JSON list of C-alpha atoms in Angstrom, two decimals:
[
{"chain": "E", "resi": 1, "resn": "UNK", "atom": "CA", "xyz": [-8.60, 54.50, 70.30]},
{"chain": "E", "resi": 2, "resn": "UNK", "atom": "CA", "xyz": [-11.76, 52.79, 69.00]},
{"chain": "E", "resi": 3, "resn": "UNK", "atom": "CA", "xyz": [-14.30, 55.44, 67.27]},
{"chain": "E", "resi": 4, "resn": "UNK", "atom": "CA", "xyz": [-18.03, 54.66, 66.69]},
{"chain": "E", "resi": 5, "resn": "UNK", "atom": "CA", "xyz": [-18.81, 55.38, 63.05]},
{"chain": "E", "resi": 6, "resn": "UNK", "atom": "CA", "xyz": [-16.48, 57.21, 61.47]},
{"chain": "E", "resi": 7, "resn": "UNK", "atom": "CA", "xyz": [-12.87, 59.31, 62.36]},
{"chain": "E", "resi": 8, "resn": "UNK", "atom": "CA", "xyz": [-13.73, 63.30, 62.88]},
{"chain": "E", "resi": 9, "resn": "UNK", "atom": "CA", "xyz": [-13.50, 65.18, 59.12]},
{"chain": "E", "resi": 10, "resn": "UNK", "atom": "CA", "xyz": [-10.19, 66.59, 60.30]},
{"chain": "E", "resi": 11, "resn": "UNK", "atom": "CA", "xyz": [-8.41, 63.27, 60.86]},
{"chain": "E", "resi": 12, "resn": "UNK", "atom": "CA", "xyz": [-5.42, 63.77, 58.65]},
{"chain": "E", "resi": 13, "resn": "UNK", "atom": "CA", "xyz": [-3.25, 64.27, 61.82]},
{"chain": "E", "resi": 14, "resn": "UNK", "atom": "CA", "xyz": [-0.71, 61.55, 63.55]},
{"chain": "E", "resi": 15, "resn": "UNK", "atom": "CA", "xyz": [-2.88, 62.28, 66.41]},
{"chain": "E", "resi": 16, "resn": "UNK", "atom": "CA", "xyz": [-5.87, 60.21, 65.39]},
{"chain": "E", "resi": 17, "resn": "UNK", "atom": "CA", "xyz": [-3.77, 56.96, 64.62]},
{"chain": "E", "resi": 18, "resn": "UNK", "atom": "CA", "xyz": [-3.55, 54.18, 66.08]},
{"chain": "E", "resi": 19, "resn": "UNK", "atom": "CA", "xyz": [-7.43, 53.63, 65.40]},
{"chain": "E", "resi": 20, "resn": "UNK", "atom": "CA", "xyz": [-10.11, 50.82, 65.15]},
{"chain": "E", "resi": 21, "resn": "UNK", "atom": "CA", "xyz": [-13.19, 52.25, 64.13]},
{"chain": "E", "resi": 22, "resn": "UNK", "atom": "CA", "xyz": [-16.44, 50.58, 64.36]},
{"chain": "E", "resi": 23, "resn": "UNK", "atom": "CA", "xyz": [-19.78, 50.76, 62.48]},
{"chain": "E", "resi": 24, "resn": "UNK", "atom": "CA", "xyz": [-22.82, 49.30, 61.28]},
{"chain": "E", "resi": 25, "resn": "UNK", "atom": "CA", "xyz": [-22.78, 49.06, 57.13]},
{"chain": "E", "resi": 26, "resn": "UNK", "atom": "CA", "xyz": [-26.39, 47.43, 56.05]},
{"chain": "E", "resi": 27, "resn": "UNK", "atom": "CA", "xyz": [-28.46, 44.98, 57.37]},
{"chain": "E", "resi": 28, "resn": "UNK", "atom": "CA", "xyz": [-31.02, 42.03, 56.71]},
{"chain": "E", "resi": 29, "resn": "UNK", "atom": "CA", "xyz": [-34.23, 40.99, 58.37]},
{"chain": "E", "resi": 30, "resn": "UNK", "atom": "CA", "xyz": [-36.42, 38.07, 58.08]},
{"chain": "E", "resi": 31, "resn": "UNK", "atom": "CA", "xyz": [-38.82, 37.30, 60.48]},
{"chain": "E", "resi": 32, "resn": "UNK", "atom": "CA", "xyz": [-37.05, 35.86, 63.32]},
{"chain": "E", "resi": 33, "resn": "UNK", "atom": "CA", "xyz": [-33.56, 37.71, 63.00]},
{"chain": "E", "resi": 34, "resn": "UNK", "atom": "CA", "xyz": [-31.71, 40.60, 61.72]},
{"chain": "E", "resi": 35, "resn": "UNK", "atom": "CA", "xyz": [-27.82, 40.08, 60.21]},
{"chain": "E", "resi": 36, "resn": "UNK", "atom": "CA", "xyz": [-26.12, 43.15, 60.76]},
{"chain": "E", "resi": 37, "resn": "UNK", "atom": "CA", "xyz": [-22.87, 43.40, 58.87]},
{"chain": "E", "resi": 38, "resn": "UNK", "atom": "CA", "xyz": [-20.25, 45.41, 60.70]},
{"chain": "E", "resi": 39, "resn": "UNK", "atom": "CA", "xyz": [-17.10, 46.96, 59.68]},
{"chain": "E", "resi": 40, "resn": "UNK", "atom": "CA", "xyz": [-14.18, 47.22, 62.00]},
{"chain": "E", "resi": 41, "resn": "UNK", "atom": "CA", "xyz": [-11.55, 49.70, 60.43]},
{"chain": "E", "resi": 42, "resn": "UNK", "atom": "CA", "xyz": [-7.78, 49.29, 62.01]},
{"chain": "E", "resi": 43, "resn": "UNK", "atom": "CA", "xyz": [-5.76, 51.78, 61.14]},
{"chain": "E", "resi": 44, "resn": "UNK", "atom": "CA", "xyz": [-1.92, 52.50, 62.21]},
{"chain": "E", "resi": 45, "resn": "UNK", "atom": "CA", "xyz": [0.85, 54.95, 61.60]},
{"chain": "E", "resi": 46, "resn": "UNK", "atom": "CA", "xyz": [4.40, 53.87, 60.92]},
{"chain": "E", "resi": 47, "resn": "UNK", "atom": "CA", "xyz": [7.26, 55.95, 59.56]},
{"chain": "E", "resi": 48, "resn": "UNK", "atom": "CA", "xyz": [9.90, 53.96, 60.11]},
{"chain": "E", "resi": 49, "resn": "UNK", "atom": "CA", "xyz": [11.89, 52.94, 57.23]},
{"chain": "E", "resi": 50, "resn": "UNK", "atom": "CA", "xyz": [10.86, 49.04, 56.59]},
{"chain": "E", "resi": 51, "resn": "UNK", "atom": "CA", "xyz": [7.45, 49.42, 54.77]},
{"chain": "E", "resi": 52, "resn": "UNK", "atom": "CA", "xyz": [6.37, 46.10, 56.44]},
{"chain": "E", "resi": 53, "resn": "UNK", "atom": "CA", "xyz": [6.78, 47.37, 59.96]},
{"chain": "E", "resi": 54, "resn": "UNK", "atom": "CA", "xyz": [3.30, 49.20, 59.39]},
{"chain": "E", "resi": 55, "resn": "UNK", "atom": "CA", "xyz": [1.73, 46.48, 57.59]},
{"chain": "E", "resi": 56, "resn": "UNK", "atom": "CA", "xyz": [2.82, 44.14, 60.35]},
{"chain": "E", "resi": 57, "resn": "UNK", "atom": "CA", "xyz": [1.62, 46.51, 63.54]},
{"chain": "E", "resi": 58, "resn": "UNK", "atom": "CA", "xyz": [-1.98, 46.40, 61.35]},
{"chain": "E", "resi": 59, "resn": "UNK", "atom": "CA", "xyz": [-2.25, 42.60, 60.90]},
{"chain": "E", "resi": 60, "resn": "UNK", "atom": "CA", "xyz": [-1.39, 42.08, 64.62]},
{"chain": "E", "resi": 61, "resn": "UNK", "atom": "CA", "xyz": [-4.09, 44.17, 65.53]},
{"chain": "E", "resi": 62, "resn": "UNK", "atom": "CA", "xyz": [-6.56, 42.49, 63.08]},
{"chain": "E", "resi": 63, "resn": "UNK", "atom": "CA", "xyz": [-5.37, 38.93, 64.66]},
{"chain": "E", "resi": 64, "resn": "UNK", "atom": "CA", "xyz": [-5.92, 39.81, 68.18]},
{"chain": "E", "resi": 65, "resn": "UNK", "atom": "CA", "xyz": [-9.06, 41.32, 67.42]},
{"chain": "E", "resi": 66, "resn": "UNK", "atom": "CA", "xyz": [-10.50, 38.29, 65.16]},
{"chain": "E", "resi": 67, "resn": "UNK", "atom": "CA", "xyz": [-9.07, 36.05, 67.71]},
{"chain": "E", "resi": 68, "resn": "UNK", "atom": "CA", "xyz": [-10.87, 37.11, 70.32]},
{"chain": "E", "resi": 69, "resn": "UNK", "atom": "CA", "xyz": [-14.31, 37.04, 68.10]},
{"chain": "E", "resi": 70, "resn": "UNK", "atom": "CA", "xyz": [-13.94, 33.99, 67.46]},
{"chain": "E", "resi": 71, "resn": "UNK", "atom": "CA", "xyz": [-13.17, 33.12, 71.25]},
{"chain": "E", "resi": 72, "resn": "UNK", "atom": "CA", "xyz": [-16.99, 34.58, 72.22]},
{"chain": "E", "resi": 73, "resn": "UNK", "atom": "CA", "xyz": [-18.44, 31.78, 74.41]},
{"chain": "E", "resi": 74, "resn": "UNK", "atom": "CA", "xyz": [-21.45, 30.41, 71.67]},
{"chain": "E", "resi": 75, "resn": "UNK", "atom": "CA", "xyz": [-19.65, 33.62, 69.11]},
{"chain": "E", "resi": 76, "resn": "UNK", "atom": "CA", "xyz": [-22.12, 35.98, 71.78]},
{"chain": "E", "resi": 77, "resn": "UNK", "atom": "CA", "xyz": [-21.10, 39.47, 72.51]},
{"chain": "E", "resi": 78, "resn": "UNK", "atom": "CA", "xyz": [-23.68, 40.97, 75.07]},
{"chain": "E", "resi": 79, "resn": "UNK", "atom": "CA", "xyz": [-25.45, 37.97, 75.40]},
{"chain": "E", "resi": 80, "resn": "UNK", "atom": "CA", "xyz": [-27.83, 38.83, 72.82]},
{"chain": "E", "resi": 81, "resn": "UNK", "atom": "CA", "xyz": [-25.30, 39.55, 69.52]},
{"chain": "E", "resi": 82, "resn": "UNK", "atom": "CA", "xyz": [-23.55, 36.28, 67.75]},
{"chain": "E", "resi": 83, "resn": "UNK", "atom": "CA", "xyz": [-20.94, 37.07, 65.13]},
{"chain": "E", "resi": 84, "resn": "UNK", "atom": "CA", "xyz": [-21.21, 35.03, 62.34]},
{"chain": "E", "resi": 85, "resn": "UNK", "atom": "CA", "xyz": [-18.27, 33.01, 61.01]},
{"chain": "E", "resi": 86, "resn": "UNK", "atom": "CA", "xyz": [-16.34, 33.45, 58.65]},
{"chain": "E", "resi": 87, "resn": "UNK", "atom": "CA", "xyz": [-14.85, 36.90, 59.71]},
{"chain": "E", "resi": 88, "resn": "UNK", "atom": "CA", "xyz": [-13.24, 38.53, 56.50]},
{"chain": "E", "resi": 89, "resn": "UNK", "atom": "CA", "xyz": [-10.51, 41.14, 55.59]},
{"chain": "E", "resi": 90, "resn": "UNK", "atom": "CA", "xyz": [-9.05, 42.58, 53.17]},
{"chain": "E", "resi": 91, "resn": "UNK", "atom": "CA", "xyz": [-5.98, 45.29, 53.25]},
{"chain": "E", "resi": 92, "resn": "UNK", "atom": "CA", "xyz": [-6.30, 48.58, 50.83]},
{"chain": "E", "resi": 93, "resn": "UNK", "atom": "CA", "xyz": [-4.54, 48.09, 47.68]},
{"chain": "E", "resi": 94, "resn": "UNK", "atom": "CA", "xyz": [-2.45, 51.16, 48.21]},
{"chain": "E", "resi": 95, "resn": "UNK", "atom": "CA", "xyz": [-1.57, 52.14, 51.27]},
{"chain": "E", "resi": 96, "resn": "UNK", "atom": "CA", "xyz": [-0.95, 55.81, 51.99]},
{"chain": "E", "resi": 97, "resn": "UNK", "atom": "CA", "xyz": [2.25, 55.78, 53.70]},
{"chain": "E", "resi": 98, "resn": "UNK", "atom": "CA", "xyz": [3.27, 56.41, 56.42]},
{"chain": "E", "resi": 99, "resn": "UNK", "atom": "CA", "xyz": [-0.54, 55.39, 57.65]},
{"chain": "E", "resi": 100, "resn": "UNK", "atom": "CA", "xyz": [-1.76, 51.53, 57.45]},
{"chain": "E", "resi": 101, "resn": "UNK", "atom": "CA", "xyz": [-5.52, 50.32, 56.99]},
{"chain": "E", "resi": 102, "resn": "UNK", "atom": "CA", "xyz": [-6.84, 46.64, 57.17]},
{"chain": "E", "resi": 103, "resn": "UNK", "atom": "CA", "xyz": [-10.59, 46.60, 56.96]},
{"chain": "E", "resi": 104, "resn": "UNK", "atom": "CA", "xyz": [-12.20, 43.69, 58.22]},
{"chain": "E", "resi": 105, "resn": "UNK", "atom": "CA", "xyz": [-16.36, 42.66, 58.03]},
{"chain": "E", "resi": 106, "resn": "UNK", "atom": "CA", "xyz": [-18.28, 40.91, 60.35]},
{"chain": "E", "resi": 107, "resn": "UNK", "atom": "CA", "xyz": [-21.84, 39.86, 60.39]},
{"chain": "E", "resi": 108, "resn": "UNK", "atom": "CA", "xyz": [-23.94, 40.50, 63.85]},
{"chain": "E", "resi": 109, "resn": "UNK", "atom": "CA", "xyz": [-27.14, 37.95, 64.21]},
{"chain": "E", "resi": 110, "resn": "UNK", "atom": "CA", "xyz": [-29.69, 39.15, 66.64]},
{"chain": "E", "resi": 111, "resn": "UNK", "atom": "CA", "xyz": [-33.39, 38.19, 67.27]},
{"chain": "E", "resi": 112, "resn": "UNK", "atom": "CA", "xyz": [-36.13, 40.21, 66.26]},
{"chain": "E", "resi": 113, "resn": "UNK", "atom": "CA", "xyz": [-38.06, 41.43, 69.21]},
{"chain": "E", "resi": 114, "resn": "UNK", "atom": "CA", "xyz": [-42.03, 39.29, 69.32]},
{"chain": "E", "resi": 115, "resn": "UNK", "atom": "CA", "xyz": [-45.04, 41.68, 68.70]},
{"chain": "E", "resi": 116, "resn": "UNK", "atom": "CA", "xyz": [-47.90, 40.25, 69.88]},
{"chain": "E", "resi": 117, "resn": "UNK", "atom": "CA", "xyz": [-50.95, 41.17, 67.13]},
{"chain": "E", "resi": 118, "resn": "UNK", "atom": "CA", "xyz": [-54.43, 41.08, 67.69]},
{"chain": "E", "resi": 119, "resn": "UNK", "atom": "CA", "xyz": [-56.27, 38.71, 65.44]}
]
């Protein structure tokens, strides 16, 4: 399931897993461009008895997902948004079991629209 912004305030249920959420963080314009940096949440459950099987299922996604980032003919998604390199991540320190998080952060370039002024 991937989830624009943020998982529903009742997400505490099995039901809501697997996830990869999706959502703008901050941003930075200069005249010609905006960087938007962009968080992209994984999120698994695993109950099985190996504590790595959960971590593992989580890094997989966050590989094929990165991997195919990076893959973007010219790193453009849409034509019109390039993801700068390098994509990061970074696991949470301590992972509520039986649920897995890897949070990764990208950074989204896109051009600033012209205005025409008068002068």
């Amino acid at each position: 399931k991937i989830v624009n912004g943020y998982l529903p305030p009742d997400s505490d249920s099995r039901d809501e897993f697997p996830f990869v959420l999706v959502r703008a963080e901050s941003a930075t314009t200069s005249i010609h461009s905006t960087d938007v940096t962009v968080s992209i949440v994984v999120g698994v459950f695993n109950d099985e008895d190996a504590d790595s099987v959960g971590h593992d299922i989580a890094m997989d996604v966050v590989a094929r997902i990165r991997g195919e980032l990076i893959r973007l003919p010219d790193q453009l998604l849409d034509g019109r948004y390039q993801v700068q390199l390098p994509i990061t991540w970074e696991t949470v320190p301590e992972q509520p079991y039986p649920y897995w998080q890897v949070n990764m952060s990208t950074v989204w370039r896109l051009a600033n629209p012209v205005s025409w002024r008068s002068e």
